[in-house]
Coordinates of C-alpha atoms in Angstrom, one line a residue:
X1 CA 1.9 5.9 18.7
X2 CA 5.4 7.3 18.3
X3 CA 8.5 5.9 20.0
X4 CA 9.8 7.4 23.2
X5 CA 11.8 10.6 22.5
X6 CA 10.1 11.2 19.2
X7 CA 7.6 13.9 18.1
X8 CA 4.0 12.5 18.3
X9 CA 2.2 11.9 15.1
X10 CA -0.6 14.2 16.2
X11 CA 1.8 17.1 16.8
X12 CA 3.3 16.5 13.3
X13 CA -0.1 16.4 11.7
X14 CA -1.2 19.6 13.5
X15 CA 1.9 21.4 12.4
X16 CA 1.4 20.3 8.8
X17 CA -2.3 21.1 8.6
X18 CA -2.2 24.6 10.0
X19 CA -1.2 27.1 7.2
X20 CA 2.1 29.0 7.8
X21 CA 0.2 32.3 7.3
X22 CA -1.7 31.5 10.5
X23 CA 1.3 30.6 12.6
X24 CA 3.1 33.0 14.9
X25 CA 6.9 33.4 14.8
X26 CA 7.1 31.3 17.9
X27 CA 5.1 28.5 16.3
X28 CA 7.3 28.6 13.2
X29 CA 10.4 28.3 15.4
X30 CA 8.9 25.6 17.5
X31 CA 7.9 23.5 14.5
X32 CA 11.4 23.9 13.0
X33 CA 13.1 22.9 16.2
X34 CA 10.8 19.9 16.8
X35 CA 11.3 18.8 13.2
X36 CA 15.1 19.0 13.4
X37 CA 15.0 17.1 16.8
X38 CA 12.8 14.4 15.4
X39 CA 14.9 14.0 12.3
X40 CA 18.0 13.7 14.5
X41 CA 16.3 11.1 16.7
X42 CA 15.2 9.2 13.6
X43 CA 18.8 9.1 12.3
X44 CA 20.3 8.1 15.7
X45 CA 17.8 5.3 16.2
X46 CA 18.5 2.2 14.1
X47 CA 15.5 0.9 12.1
X48 CA 15.8 -2.5 13.8
X49 CA 14.9 -0.7 17.1
X50 CA 11.9 1.2 15.8
X51 CA 8.3 0.1 16.3
X52 CA 6.3 -0.7 13.3
X53 CA 4.2 2.5 13.7
X54 CA 7.4 4.6 14.0
X55 CA 8.8 3.1 10.8
X56 CA 5.6 3.8 9.0
X57 CA 5.5 7.4 10.4
X58 CA 9.1 8.0 9.4
X59 CA 8.5 6.7 5.9
X60 CA 5.4 8.9 5.6
X61 CA 7.3 12.0 6.7
X62 CA 10.4 11.1 4.7
X63 CA 12.3 10.9 7.9
X64 CA 13.6 7.4 7.8
X65 CA 17.2 6.2 7.8
X66 CA 18.0 3.5 5.3
X67 CA 20.4 1.5 7.4
X68 CA 20.3 -0.5 10.6
X69 CA 23.4 1.1 12.2
X70 CA 23.1 4.2 14.3
X71 CA 25.4 7.2 13.8
X72 CA 27.0 6.3 17.2
X73 CA 27.8 2.8 16.0
X74 CA 29.2 4.2 12.7
X75 CA 31.4 6.5 14.6
X76 CA 32.7 3.7 16.9
X77 CA 33.4 1.5 13.9
X78 CA 35.2 4.3 12.1
X79 CA 37.7 4.7 15.0
X80 CA 38.0 0.9 15.6
X81 CA 36.0 0.8 18.8
X82 CA 32.9 -0.9 17.4
X83 CA 31.9 -4.4 16.6
X84 CA 32.8 -4.1 12.9
X85 CA 36.3 -3.0 12.1

C-alpha cells in the first residue's frame, strides 16, 4: 500500500503495463501528470518518514530520494531558519 498523497502501486503498474499505442492522449497526459506529482511527493517526503512498502515501491520505480532531509528542510537550512545552520 502506498503512503498518503502518493500514487497507488496498482495505478503505476496499470499505466506501465498498457502499451502507449493503446492509450488516448488524455491517458498519456494523466500518466505524465501523476508521475510528476508522485516524483515530487517522493522528493518532498524524507525517507525516514516513508513506510517500508513506499520505500520499496520508490526503489523499484527509481523514484527514491537518497537523503533524509526534505526539500523544505533544505531550503530552511539554506536561509538559516532550519535546525542545521
